PDB file of C-alpha atoms in Angstrom:
ATOM      1  CA  MET A1103      38.300  19.721  17.080  1.00 42.00           C
ATOM      2  CA  GLY A1104      41.297  21.489  18.582  1.00 42.00           C
ATOM      3  CA  ASN A1105      44.640  22.956  17.648  1.00 43.00           C
ATOM      4  CA  THR A1106      47.550  20.938  16.271  1.00 46.00           C
ATOM      5  CA  VAL A1107      49.865  21.306  19.273  1.00 59.00           C
ATOM      6  CA  ALA A1108      49.360  21.315  23.025  1.00 69.00           C
ATOM      7  CA  ARG A1109      49.085  24.758  24.577  1.00 77.00           C
ATOM      8  CA  GLU A1110      51.750  26.052  26.939  1.00 83.00           C
ATOM      9  CA  ASP A1111      49.959  29.288  27.821  1.00 89.00           C
ATOM     10  CA  PHE A1112      46.550  30.910  27.562  1.00 92.00           C
ATOM     11  CA  GLU A1113      45.306  32.425  24.314  1.00 91.00           C
ATOM     12  CA  TRP A1114      45.974  36.121  24.924  1.00 93.00           C
ATOM     13  CA  VAL A1115      43.631  38.420  22.987  1.00 90.00           C
ATOM     14  CA  TYR A1116      43.671  42.196  22.706  1.00 88.00           C
ATOM     15  CA  THR A1117      40.073  42.807  21.729  1.00 87.00           C
ATOM     16  CA  ASP A1118      37.010  43.373  23.896  1.00 89.00           C
ATOM     17  CA  GLN A1119      34.686  40.476  24.584  1.00 91.00           C
ATOM     18  CA  PRO A1120      32.100  40.042  21.794  1.00 93.00           C
ATOM     19  CA  HIS A1121      28.962  40.005  23.920  1.00 96.00           C
ATOM     20  CA  ALA A1122      28.381  43.737  24.440  1.00 93.00           C
ATOM     21  CA  ASP A1123      28.589  44.557  20.734  1.00 95.00           C
ATOM     22  CA  ARG A1124      26.361  41.640  19.772  1.00 97.00           C
ATOM     23  CA  ARG A1125      23.806  42.695  22.404  1.00 97.00           C
ATOM     24  CA  LYS A1126      23.601  46.206  20.879  1.00 97.00           C
ATOM     25  CA  GLU A1127      23.234  44.780  17.398  1.00 97.00           C
ATOM     26  CA  ILE A1128      20.519  42.333  18.378  1.00 98.00           C
ATOM     27  CA  LEU A1129      18.524  44.903  20.355  1.00 98.00           C
ATOM     28  CA  ALA A1130      18.667  47.331  17.420  1.00 97.00           C
ATOM     29  CA  LYS A1131      17.280  44.633  15.131  1.00 97.00           C
ATOM     30  CA  HIS A1132      14.972  42.893  17.627  1.00 98.00           C
ATOM     31  CA  PRO A1133      13.847  45.435  20.262  1.00 97.00           C
ATOM     32  CA  GLU A1134      11.104  43.018  21.355  1.00 97.00           C
ATOM     33  CA  ILE A1135      13.765  41.118  23.292  1.00 97.00           C
ATOM     34  CA  LYS A1136      13.636  43.913  25.897  1.00 97.00           C
ATOM     35  CA  ALA A1137      10.261  42.511  26.998  1.00 97.00           C
ATOM     36  CA  LEU A1138      12.084  39.399  28.274  1.00 97.00           C
ATOM     37  CA  MET A1139      14.138  41.469  30.749  1.00 97.00           C
ATOM     38  CA  LYS A1140      11.940  40.790  33.773  1.00 97.00           C
ATOM     39  CA  PRO A1141      12.024  38.496  36.839  1.00 97.00           C
ATOM     40  CA  ASP A1142      11.063  34.833  36.662  1.00 97.00           C
ATOM     41  CA  TYR A1143       8.813  34.467  39.697  1.00 97.00           C
ATOM     42  CA  ASN A1144       8.440  30.731  39.018  1.00 97.00           C
ATOM     43  CA  LEU A1145      12.081  30.457  40.085  1.00 98.00           C
ATOM     44  CA  ILE A1146      11.008  31.148  43.680  1.00 98.00           C
ATOM     45  CA  TRP A1147       8.697  28.149  43.814  1.00 98.00           C
ATOM     46  CA  VAL A1148      11.137  25.863  42.022  1.00 98.00           C
ATOM     47  CA  VAL A1149      13.829  26.684  44.583  1.00 98.00           C
ATOM     48  CA  VAL A1150      11.427  26.123  47.486  1.00 98.00           C
ATOM     49  CA  LEU A1151      10.505  22.717  46.034  1.00 98.00           C
ATOM     50  CA  MET A1152      14.184  21.804  45.580  1.00 98.00           C
ATOM     51  CA  VAL A1153      15.015  22.736  49.172  1.00 98.00           C
ATOM     52  CA  THR A1154      12.012  20.697  50.336  1.00 98.00           C
ATOM     53  CA  ALA A1155      13.130  17.724  48.232  1.00 98.00           C
ATOM     54  CA  GLN A1156      16.604  17.800  49.782  1.00 98.00           C
ATOM     55  CA  LEU A1157      15.226  18.124  53.313  1.00 98.00           C
ATOM     56  CA  THR A1158      13.063  15.068  52.614  1.00 98.00           C
ATOM     57  CA  ALA A1159      16.135  13.214  51.326  1.00 98.00           C
ATOM     58  CA  PHE A1160      18.144  14.194  54.450  1.00 98.00           C
ATOM     59  CA  TYR A1161      15.423  12.571  56.532  1.00 98.00           C
ATOM     60  CA  LEU A1162      15.119   9.442  54.386  1.00 98.00           C
ATOM     61  CA  VAL A1163      18.847   8.605  54.259  1.00 98.00           C
ATOM     62  CA  ARG A1164      19.406   8.961  58.017  1.00 96.00           C
ATOM     63  CA  GLU A1165      19.096   5.198  58.696  1.00 95.00           C
ATOM     64  CA  LEU A1166      20.312   3.713  55.395  1.00 97.00           C
ATOM     65  CA  ASP A1167      23.478   1.646  55.076  1.00 97.00           C
ATOM     66  CA  TRP A1168      26.453   3.788  54.152  1.00 97.00           C
ATOM     67  CA  LYS A1169      26.687   2.277  50.662  1.00 97.00           C
ATOM     68  CA  TRP A1170      23.150   3.466  49.932  1.00 98.00           C
ATOM     69  CA  VAL A1171      23.872   6.886  51.358  1.00 98.00           C
ATOM     70  CA  VAL A1172      26.763   7.206  48.890  1.00 97.00           C
ATOM     71  CA  PHE A1173      24.626   5.807  46.064  1.00 98.00           C
ATOM     72  CA  TRP A1174      21.776   8.261  46.606  1.00 98.00           C
ATOM     73  CA  ALA A1175      24.187  11.145  47.173  1.00 97.00           C
ATOM     74  CA  TYR A1176      25.538  10.609  43.652  1.00 97.00           C
ATOM     75  CA  VAL A1177      22.379   9.531  41.827  1.00 96.00           C
ATOM     76  CA  PHE A1178      19.947  12.045  43.336  1.00 97.00           C
ATOM     77  CA  GLY A1179      21.627  14.478  45.724  1.00 97.00           C
ATOM     78  CA  SER A1180      24.345  15.491  43.267  1.00 97.00           C
ATOM     79  CA  CYS A1181      21.777  16.409  40.599  1.00 97.00           C
ATOM     80  CA  ILE A1182      19.741  18.535  43.001  1.00 97.00           C
ATOM     81  CA  SER A1183      22.855  20.165  44.444  1.00 97.00           C
ATOM     82  CA  HIS A1184      24.318  21.079  41.074  1.00 97.00           C
ATOM     83  CA  SER A1185      20.950  22.295  39.897  1.00 97.00           C
ATOM     84  CA  MET A1186      20.717  24.437  43.030  1.00 98.00           C
ATOM     85  CA  THR A1187      24.074  26.074  42.305  1.00 97.00           C
ATOM     86  CA  LEU A1188      22.588  27.114  38.963  1.00 98.00           C
ATOM     87  CA  ALA A1189      19.457  28.375  40.688  1.00 98.00           C
ATOM     88  CA  ILE A1190      21.832  30.480  42.812  1.00 98.00           C
ATOM     89  CA  HIS A1191      23.427  31.609  39.542  1.00 98.00           C
ATOM     90  CA  GLU A1192      19.997  32.797  38.396  1.00 98.00           C
ATOM     91  CA  ILE A1193      19.394  34.506  41.750  1.00 98.00           C
ATOM     92  CA  SER A1194      22.783  36.258  41.507  1.00 98.00           C
ATOM     93  CA  HIS A1195      21.402  37.990  38.395  1.00 98.00           C
ATOM     94  CA  ASN A1196      18.360  39.116  40.445  1.00 98.00           C
ATOM     95  CA  SER A1197      16.106  36.828  38.394  1.00 97.00           C
ATOM     96  CA  ALA A1198      13.925  35.810  41.359  1.00 97.00           C
ATOM     97  CA  PHE A1199      12.698  39.216  42.548  1.00 97.00           C
ATOM     98  CA  GLY A1200      14.103  41.665  40.003  1.00 96.00           C
ATOM     99  CA  ASN A1201      16.700  44.417  40.221  1.00 95.00           C
ATOM    100  CA  SER A1202      14.427  46.667  42.253  1.00 95.00           C
ATOM    101  CA  ARG A1203      14.535  44.148  45.116  1.00 96.00           C
ATOM    102  CA  ALA A1204      18.219  43.244  44.960  1.00 96.00           C
ATOM    103  CA  MET A1205      18.472  42.432  48.679  1.00 97.00           C
ATOM    104  CA  TRP A1206      15.510  40.057  48.461  1.00 98.00           C
ATOM    105  CA  ASN A1207      17.567  38.101  45.939  1.00 98.00           C
ATOM    106  CA  ARG A1208      20.575  38.059  48.300  1.00 98.00           C
ATOM    107  CA  TRP A1209      18.523  36.672  51.205  1.00 98.00           C
ATOM    108  CA  PHE A1210      16.823  34.168  48.919  1.00 98.00           C
ATOM    109  CA  GLY A1211      20.229  33.061  47.662  1.00 98.00           C
ATOM    110  CA  ILE A1212      21.284  32.335  51.255  1.00 98.00           C
ATOM    111  CA  PHE A1213      18.114  30.260  51.670  1.00 98.00           C
ATOM    112  CA  ALA A1214      18.765  28.355  48.413  1.00 98.00           C
ATOM    113  CA  ASN A1215      22.317  27.718  49.615  1.00 98.00           C
ATOM    114  CA  LEU A1216      21.234  25.789  52.732  1.00 98.00           C
ATOM    115  CA  PRO A1217      20.953  22.234  51.281  1.00 97.00           C
ATOM    116  CA  LEU A1218      24.414  22.554  49.682  1.00 97.00           C
ATOM    117  CA  GLY A1219      26.100  22.385  53.085  1.00 96.00           C
ATOM    118  CA  LEU A1220      28.827  24.933  52.290  1.00 96.00           C
ATOM    119  CA  PRO A1221      28.424  28.746  52.107  1.00 96.00           C
ATOM    120  CA  TYR A1222      28.527  29.804  48.479  1.00 94.00           C
ATOM    121  CA  SER A1223      25.801  32.167  47.352  1.00 97.00           C
ATOM    122  CA  ILE A1224      27.037  35.619  48.371  1.00 97.00           C
ATOM    123  CA  SER A1225      30.669  35.075  47.349  1.00 96.00           C
ATOM    124  CA  PHE A1226      29.583  33.571  44.043  1.00 97.00           C
ATOM    125  CA  LYS A1227      27.525  36.660  43.207  1.00 97.00           C
ATOM    126  CA  ARG A1228      30.479  38.975  43.843  1.00 95.00           C
ATOM    127  CA  TYR A1229      32.859  37.048  41.596  1.00 96.00           C
ATOM    128  CA  HIS A1230      30.315  36.135  38.944  1.00 96.00           C
ATOM    129  CA  MET A1231      29.507  39.755  38.178  1.00 95.00           C
ATOM    130  CA  ASP A1232      33.226  40.263  37.470  1.00 95.00           C
ATOM    131  CA  HIS A1233      33.115  37.285  35.104  1.00 96.00           C
ATOM    132  CA  HIS A1234      30.419  38.991  33.049  1.00 96.00           C
ATOM    133  CA  ARG A1235      31.920  42.479  33.060  1.00 94.00           C
ATOM    134  CA  TYR A1236      35.512  41.386  32.482  1.00 94.00           C
ATOM    135  CA  LEU A1237      35.304  38.042  30.696  1.00 95.00           C
ATOM    136  CA  GLY A1238      38.792  36.552  30.588  1.00 94.00           C
ATOM    137  CA  GLY A1239      40.220  39.526  32.468  1.00 94.00           C
ATOM    138  CA  ASP A1240      43.673  38.715  33.836  1.00 93.00           C
ATOM    139  CA  GLY A1241      43.599  38.780  37.634  1.00 92.00           C
ATOM    140  CA  ILE A1242      39.867  39.546  37.726  1.00 94.00           C
ATOM    141  CA  ASP A1243      37.897  36.693  36.141  1.00 96.00           C
ATOM    142  CA  VAL A1244      38.368  33.758  38.520  1.00 96.00           C
ATOM    143  CA  ASP A1245      36.636  31.411  36.071  1.00 96.00           C
ATOM    144  CA  ILE A1246      40.029  31.352  34.311  1.00 96.00           C
ATOM    145  CA  PRO A1247      42.297  28.591  35.701  1.00 96.00           C
ATOM    146  CA  THR A1248      45.567  29.491  37.396  1.00 96.00           C
ATOM    147  CA  ASN A1249      48.889  29.047  35.627  1.00 95.00           C
ATOM    148  CA  PHE A1250      49.559  26.084  37.897  1.00 96.00           C
ATOM    149  CA  GLU A1251      46.382  24.333  36.707  1.00 96.00           C
ATOM    150  CA  GLY A1252      47.335  24.879  33.073  1.00 95.00           C
ATOM    151  CA  TRP A1253      50.908  23.719  33.617  1.00 95.00           C
ATOM    152  CA  PHE A1254      50.235  20.676  35.823  1.00 96.00           C
ATOM    153  CA  PHE A1255      46.957  19.229  34.507  1.00 96.00           C
ATOM    154  CA  CYS A1256      48.281  18.582  31.023  1.00 93.00           C
ATOM    155  CA  THR A1257      48.055  14.783  30.634  1.00 95.00           C
ATOM    156  CA  ARG A1258      44.906  12.724  30.181  1.00 97.00           C
ATOM    157  CA  PHE A1259      45.091  11.268  33.680  1.00 97.00           C
ATOM    158  CA  ARG A1260      45.778  14.639  35.296  1.00 97.00           C
ATOM    159  CA  LYS A1261      42.965  16.300  33.359  1.00 97.00           C
ATOM    160  CA  PHE A1262      40.628  13.581  34.616  1.00 97.00           C
ATOM    161  CA  ILE A1263      41.729  14.310  38.193  1.00 97.00           C
ATOM    162  CA  TRP A1264      41.244  18.029  37.547  1.00 97.00           C
ATOM    163  CA  ILE A1265      37.622  17.378  36.570  1.00 97.00           C
ATOM    164  CA  VAL A1266      37.072  15.301  39.723  1.00 96.00           C
ATOM    165  CA  LEU A1267      38.557  18.108  41.835  1.00 96.00           C
ATOM    166  CA  GLN A1268      36.734  20.989  40.135  1.00 95.00           C
ATOM    167  CA  PRO A1269      34.829  21.979  43.326  1.00 94.00           C
ATOM    168  CA  PHE A1270      38.163  22.352  45.126  1.00 94.00           C
ATOM    169  CA  PHE A1271      39.673  24.558  42.423  1.00 95.00           C
ATOM    170  CA  TYR A1272      36.576  26.744  42.108  1.00 94.00           C
ATOM    171  CA  ALA A1273      36.703  27.262  45.887  1.00 92.00           C
ATOM    172  CA  ILE A1274      40.384  28.196  46.225  1.00 93.00           C
ATOM    173  CA  ARG A1275      40.964  29.932  42.886  1.00 95.00           C
ATOM    174  CA  PRO A1276      39.423  33.281  43.953  1.00 94.00           C
ATOM    175  CA  LEU A1277      41.781  33.356  46.945  1.00 91.00           C
ATOM    176  CA  CYS A1278      44.763  32.875  44.632  1.00 92.00           C
ATOM    177  CA  ILE A1279      43.741  35.128  41.736  1.00 94.00           C
ATOM    178  CA  ASN A1280      41.562  37.898  43.154  1.00 94.00           C
ATOM    179  CA  PRO A1281      41.083  37.828  46.949  1.00 95.00           C
ATOM    180  CA  LYS A1282      38.479  40.282  48.241  1.00 95.00           C
ATOM    181  CA  PRO A1283      37.723  41.572  51.748  1.00 95.00           C
ATOM    182  CA  ILE A1284      34.960  39.550  53.385  1.00 95.00           C
ATOM    183  CA  THR A1285      31.610  41.331  53.611  1.00 97.00           C
ATOM    184  CA  ARG A1286      28.839  41.337  56.206  1.00 97.00           C
ATOM    185  CA  LEU A1287      26.576  39.325  53.910  1.00 97.00           C
ATOM    186  CA  GLU A1288      29.264  36.671  53.457  1.00 97.00           C
ATOM    187  CA  ILE A1289      29.534  36.348  57.239  1.00 98.00           C
ATOM    188  CA  ILE A1290      25.752  35.992  57.461  1.00 98.00           C
ATOM    189  CA  ASN A1291      25.849  33.376  54.695  1.00 98.00           C
ATOM    190  CA  LEU A1292      28.519  31.469  56.636  1.00 98.00           C
ATOM    191  CA  LEU A1293      26.713  31.637  59.985  1.00 98.00           C
ATOM    192  CA  ALA A1294      23.366  30.659  58.462  1.00 98.00           C
ATOM    193  CA  GLN A1295      24.990  27.688  56.724  1.00 98.00           C
ATOM    194  CA  LEU A1296      26.830  26.471  59.815  1.00 98.00           C
ATOM    195  CA  SER A1297      23.657  26.764  61.880  1.00 98.00           C
ATOM    196  CA  PHE A1298      21.697  24.782  59.304  1.00 98.00           C
ATOM    197  CA  ASP A1299      24.361  22.054  59.151  1.00 98.00           C
ATOM    198  CA  VAL A1300      24.385  21.737  62.953  1.00 98.00           C
ATOM    199  CA  VAL A1301      20.601  21.458  63.054  1.00 98.00           C
ATOM    200  CA  ILE A1302      20.628  18.717  60.390  1.00 98.00           C
ATOM    201  CA  TYR A1303      23.293  16.818  62.357  1.00 98.00           C
ATOM    202  CA  TYR A1304      21.363  17.229  65.613  1.00 98.00           C
ATOM    203  CA  LEU A1305      18.066  16.083  64.080  1.00 97.00           C
ATOM    204  CA  TRP A1306      19.158  13.272  61.764  1.00 98.00           C
ATOM    205  CA  GLY A1307      22.839  12.531  62.333  1.00 97.00           C
ATOM    206  CA  ALA A1308      26.059  12.122  60.375  1.00 97.00           C
ATOM    207  CA  LYS A1309      24.606  10.240  57.403  1.00 98.00           C
ATOM    208  CA  SER A1310      22.331  13.138  56.495  1.00 98.00           C
ATOM    209  CA  VAL A1311      25.196  15.618  56.740  1.00 98.00           C
ATOM    210  CA  PHE A1312      27.442  13.327  54.681  1.00 98.00           C
ATOM    211  CA  TYR A1313      24.724  12.952  52.033  1.00 98.00           C
ATOM    212  CA  MET A1314      24.396  16.743  51.846  1.00 98.00           C
ATOM    213  CA  LEU A1315      28.123  17.464  51.516  1.00 97.00           C
ATOM    214  CA  ALA A1316      28.906  14.473  49.292  1.00 97.00           C
ATOM    215  CA  GLY A1317      26.098  15.396  46.920  1.00 96.00           C
ATOM    216  CA  SER A1318      27.559  18.884  46.494  1.00 96.00           C
ATOM    217  CA  VAL A1319      31.134  17.687  45.948  1.00 96.00           C
ATOM    218  CA  LEU A1320      30.169  14.821  43.617  1.00 95.00           C
ATOM    219  CA  GLY A1321      27.672  16.927  41.693  1.00 95.00           C
ATOM    220  CA  LEU A1322      30.256  19.603  40.920  1.00 96.00           C
ATOM    221  CA  GLY A1323      33.027  17.139  40.042  1.00 95.00           C
ATOM    222  CA  LEU A1324      32.836  14.033  37.858  1.00 94.00           C
ATOM    223  CA  HIS A1325      29.204  14.382  36.836  1.00 95.00           C
ATOM    224  CA  PRO A1326      27.431  14.815  33.472  1.00 95.00           C
ATOM    225  CA  ILE A1327      26.084  18.229  34.464  1.00 96.00           C
ATOM    226  CA  SER A1328      29.635  19.406  35.223  1.00 96.00           C
ATOM    227  CA  GLY A1329      30.323  19.360  31.509  1.00 96.00           C
ATOM    228  CA  HIS A1330      28.918  22.884  31.442  1.00 96.00           C
ATOM    229  CA  PHE A1331      31.976  24.206  33.313  1.00 96.00           C
ATOM    230  CA  ILE A1332      34.150  23.258  30.346  1.00 96.00           C
ATOM    231  CA  ALA A1333      31.582  23.688  27.567  1.00 96.00           C
ATOM    232  CA  GLU A1334      30.945  27.353  28.369  1.00 96.00           C
ATOM    233  CA  HIS A1335      34.325  28.970  27.630  1.00 96.00           C
ATOM    234  CA  TYR A1336      37.069  26.418  26.893  1.00 96.00           C
ATOM    235  CA  MET A1337      38.425  26.997  23.420  1.00 91.00           C
ATOM    236  CA  PHE A1338      37.817  23.829  21.467  1.00 89.00           C
ATOM    237  CA  LEU A1339      37.776  25.975  18.323  1.00 87.00           C
ATOM    238  CA  LYS A1340      40.374  28.717  17.954  1.00 85.00           C
ATOM    239  CA  GLY A1341      38.875  32.180  18.129  1.00 83.00           C
ATOM    240  CA  HIS A1342      35.624  31.188  19.818  1.00 90.00           C
ATOM    241  CA  GLU A1343      35.342  32.274  23.441  1.00 93.00           C
ATOM    242  CA  THR A1344      31.826  31.235  24.461  1.00 96.00           C
ATOM    243  CA  TYR A1345      29.832  28.160  23.436  1.00 97.00           C
ATOM    244  CA  SER A1346      26.197  27.159  23.885  1.00 97.00           C
ATOM    245  CA  TYR A1347      24.762  23.717  24.625  1.00 97.00           C
ATOM    246  CA  TYR A1348      21.240  22.856  23.485  1.00 97.00           C
ATOM    247  CA  GLY A1349      20.797  19.366  24.948  1.00 96.00           C
ATOM    248  CA  PRO A1350      18.263  17.985  27.462  1.00 96.00           C
ATOM    249  CA  LEU A1351      20.272  18.754  30.621  1.00 97.00           C
ATOM    250  CA  ASN A1352      19.162  22.367  30.241  1.00 97.00           C
ATOM    251  CA  LEU A1353      15.952  21.173  31.881  1.00 96.00           C
ATOM    252  CA  LEU A1354      17.887  20.585  35.124  1.00 95.00           C
ATOM    253  CA  THR A1355      20.134  23.635  34.898  1.00 97.00           C
ATOM    254  CA  PHE A1356      17.873  26.635  34.258  1.00 97.00           C
ATOM    255  CA  ASN A1357      19.058  26.757  30.635  1.00 98.00           C
ATOM    256  CA  VAL A1358      22.640  27.626  31.572  1.00 98.00           C
ATOM    257  CA  GLY A1359      23.621  25.827  28.375  1.00 97.00           C
ATOM    258  CA  TYR A1360      22.310  28.816  26.400  1.00 98.00           C
ATOM    259  CA  HIS A1361      25.566  30.474  27.275  1.00 98.00           C
ATOM    260  CA  ASN A1362      26.137  32.811  24.362  1.00 97.00           C
ATOM    261  CA  GLU A1363      22.600  34.022  24.883  1.00 98.00           C
ATOM    262  CA  HIS A1364      23.205  34.396  28.626  1.00 98.00           C
ATOM    263  CA  HIS A1365      26.371  36.475  28.212  1.00 98.00           C
ATOM    264  CA  ASP A1366      24.679  38.615  25.587  1.00 98.00           C
ATOM    265  CA  PHE A1367      21.676  39.197  27.881  1.00 98.00           C
ATOM    266  CA  PRO A1368      22.643  38.453  31.519  1.00 97.00           C
ATOM    267  CA  ASN A1369      19.518  40.246  32.789  1.00 96.00           C
ATOM    268  CA  ILE A1370      17.175  37.809  31.011  1.00 98.00           C
ATOM    269  CA  PRO A1371      16.258  34.776  33.173  1.00 98.00           C
ATOM    270  CA  GLY A1372      17.268  31.337  31.944  1.00 97.00           C
ATOM    271  CA  LYS A1373      13.649  30.422  31.302  1.00 97.00           C
ATOM    272  CA  SER A1374      13.508  32.968  28.457  1.00 98.00           C
ATOM    273  CA  LEU A1375      16.877  32.301  26.820  1.00 98.00           C
ATOM    274  CA  PRO A1376      15.421  29.801  24.284  1.00 98.00           C
ATOM    275  CA  LEU A1377      13.169  32.666  23.128  1.00 98.00           C
ATOM    276  CA  VAL A1378      16.217  34.886  22.669  1.00 98.00           C
ATOM    277  CA  LYS A1379      17.762  32.226  20.460  1.00 98.00           C
ATOM    278  CA  LYS A1380      14.531  31.842  18.501  1.00 97.00           C
ATOM    279  CA  ILE A1381      14.031  35.574  17.956  1.00 98.00           C
ATOM    280  CA  ALA A1382      17.659  36.250  17.002  1.00 97.00           C
ATOM    281  CA  ALA A1383      18.344  32.904  15.317  1.00 97.00           C
ATOM    282  CA  GLU A1384      20.527  34.493  12.647  1.00 97.00           C
ATOM    283  CA  TYR A1385      23.046  35.432  15.374  1.00 97.00           C
ATOM    284  CA  TYR A1386      23.166  32.097  17.181  1.00 97.00           C
ATOM    285  CA  ASP A1387      22.439  29.238  14.791  1.00 96.00           C
ATOM    286  CA  ASN A1388      25.863  29.379  13.147  1.00 94.00           C
ATOM    287  CA  LEU A1389      27.929  29.755  16.334  1.00 95.00           C
ATOM    288  CA  PRO A1390      29.770  26.642  17.641  1.00 92.00           C
ATOM    289  CA  GLN A1391      27.447  24.617  19.862  1.00 94.00           C
ATOM    290  CA  TYR A1392      27.234  21.342  21.776  1.00 95.00           C
ATOM    291  CA  ASN A1393      24.543  18.723  22.213  1.00 94.00           C
ATOM    292  CA  SER A1394      26.295  16.597  24.873  1.00 96.00           C
ATOM    293  CA  TRP A1395      28.091  17.703  28.028  1.00 97.00           C
ATOM    294  CA  ILE A1396      29.325  14.126  28.541  1.00 96.00           C
ATOM    295  CA  LYS A1397      31.091  14.291  25.174  1.00 96.00           C
ATOM    296  CA  VAL A1398      32.603  17.636  26.172  1.00 96.00           C
ATOM    297  CA  LEU A1399      34.110  16.012  29.280  1.00 97.00           C
ATOM    298  CA  TYR A1400      35.359  13.049  27.241  1.00 97.00           C
ATOM    299  CA  ASP A1401      36.896  15.271  24.558  1.00 96.00           C
ATOM    300  CA  PHE A1402      38.537  17.499  27.155  1.00 96.00           C
ATOM    301  CA  VAL A1403      40.305  14.519  28.720  1.00 97.00           C
ATOM    302  CA  MET A1404      41.181  12.648  25.537  1.00 96.00           C
ATOM    303  CA  ASP A1405      42.163  15.535  23.243  1.00 95.00           C
ATOM    304  CA  ASP A1406      45.845  16.155  23.979  1.00 94.00           C
ATOM    305  CA  THR A1407      45.640  19.679  22.547  1.00 92.00           C
ATOM    306  CA  ILE A1408      43.002  20.793  25.107  1.00 94.00           C
ATOM    307  CA  SER A1409      43.840  21.621  28.723  1.00 95.00           C
ATOM    308  CA  PRO A1410      43.051  24.227  31.404  1.00 96.00           C
ATOM    309  CA  TYR A1411      45.207  26.554  29.287  1.00 96.00           C
ATOM    310  CA  SER A1412      42.556  26.451  26.530  1.00 95.00           C
ATOM    311  CA  ARG A1413      40.991  29.765  27.527  1.00 95.00           C
ATOM    312  CA  MET A1414      41.049  33.252  26.090  1.00 94.00           C
ATOM    313  CA  LYS A1415      42.654  35.766  28.419  1.00 94.00           C
ATOM    314  CA  ARG A1416      42.837  39.547  28.088  1.00 92.00           C
ATOM    315  CA  GLN A1417      44.791  42.318  29.784  1.00 89.00           C
ATOM    316  CA  LEU A1418      42.204  44.800  30.992  1.00 86.00           C
ATOM    317  CA  LYS A1419      42.605  48.499  30.268  1.00 81.00           C
ATOM    318  CA  GLY A1420      41.116  51.480  32.035  1.00 72.00           C
ATOM    319  CA  GLU A1421      39.246  51.518  35.331  1.00 73.00           C
ATOM    320  CA  VAL A1422      38.104  48.174  36.737  1.00 80.00           C
ATOM    321  CA  LYS A1423      35.056  48.236  39.025  1.00 77.00           C
ATOM    322  CA  GLN A1424      34.449  45.115  41.095  1.00 77.00           C
ATOM    323  CA  ASP A1425      31.677  44.082  43.482  1.00 72.00           C
TER     324      ASP A1425
END
């Protein structure tokens, strides 16, 4: 797959994103999908169990040799940490407690954030809503790489390094593309996270803190689950902006692979997205799709026509409302 020449700029488009129109069409034909627009209360218990699992791991690694701390951080901690970022993604859409209890979701997101080691939840929600409203929007959607990333990470080796450093770029990109004033909730998120990290260090020492932070960095970098970052919107096929993945790693990622379905219906929890695909199969079965995130990572590095530039970008018109 791919174009015939390497890209030197983004794919600029002058049409609206396809998801709003498809949502209207599907709801007109399948109004029963509206019944899926409700909270997933099971998400609450899954998150509590994941936090408990990481706390148990923090305790267990406290006296291991450093090589085993690194081993378990990658083999176990990275999977839980990446999965937790996708739980936070669900929570950002108010999937835990529903739209009527939006603040409950914000506080729960701060709780889910704790075993990641770095404050993330509140800021992610603010920028992620922009990603849905203004997909590919120049200067708004911080999921789009910077021009520097597209220009510099253009060789196979550099693209590999870019994948390894994805957590770094996702952290600094908002500050470069669309900086926002810090909010009270972000300060609370930061203070809660720092307090938690200090307590973990005081109780169980540096190895537990290292395990926590290393798991987050490794899990969001060179890791099979990280294939979803590239699979979701990188243009392996010209003209296609969003791609779904229907492989087994959806079990660890709250079905984030059902990405066309998610952008069409962002208020439907991940648990119900396979039902959306089943009900409206005629809309999704023939769209480009993946069955392996590992292959996506491999193809991204090895295909010389694919790079961080391989994204659709649009100049937004009219009033832009941001969180």
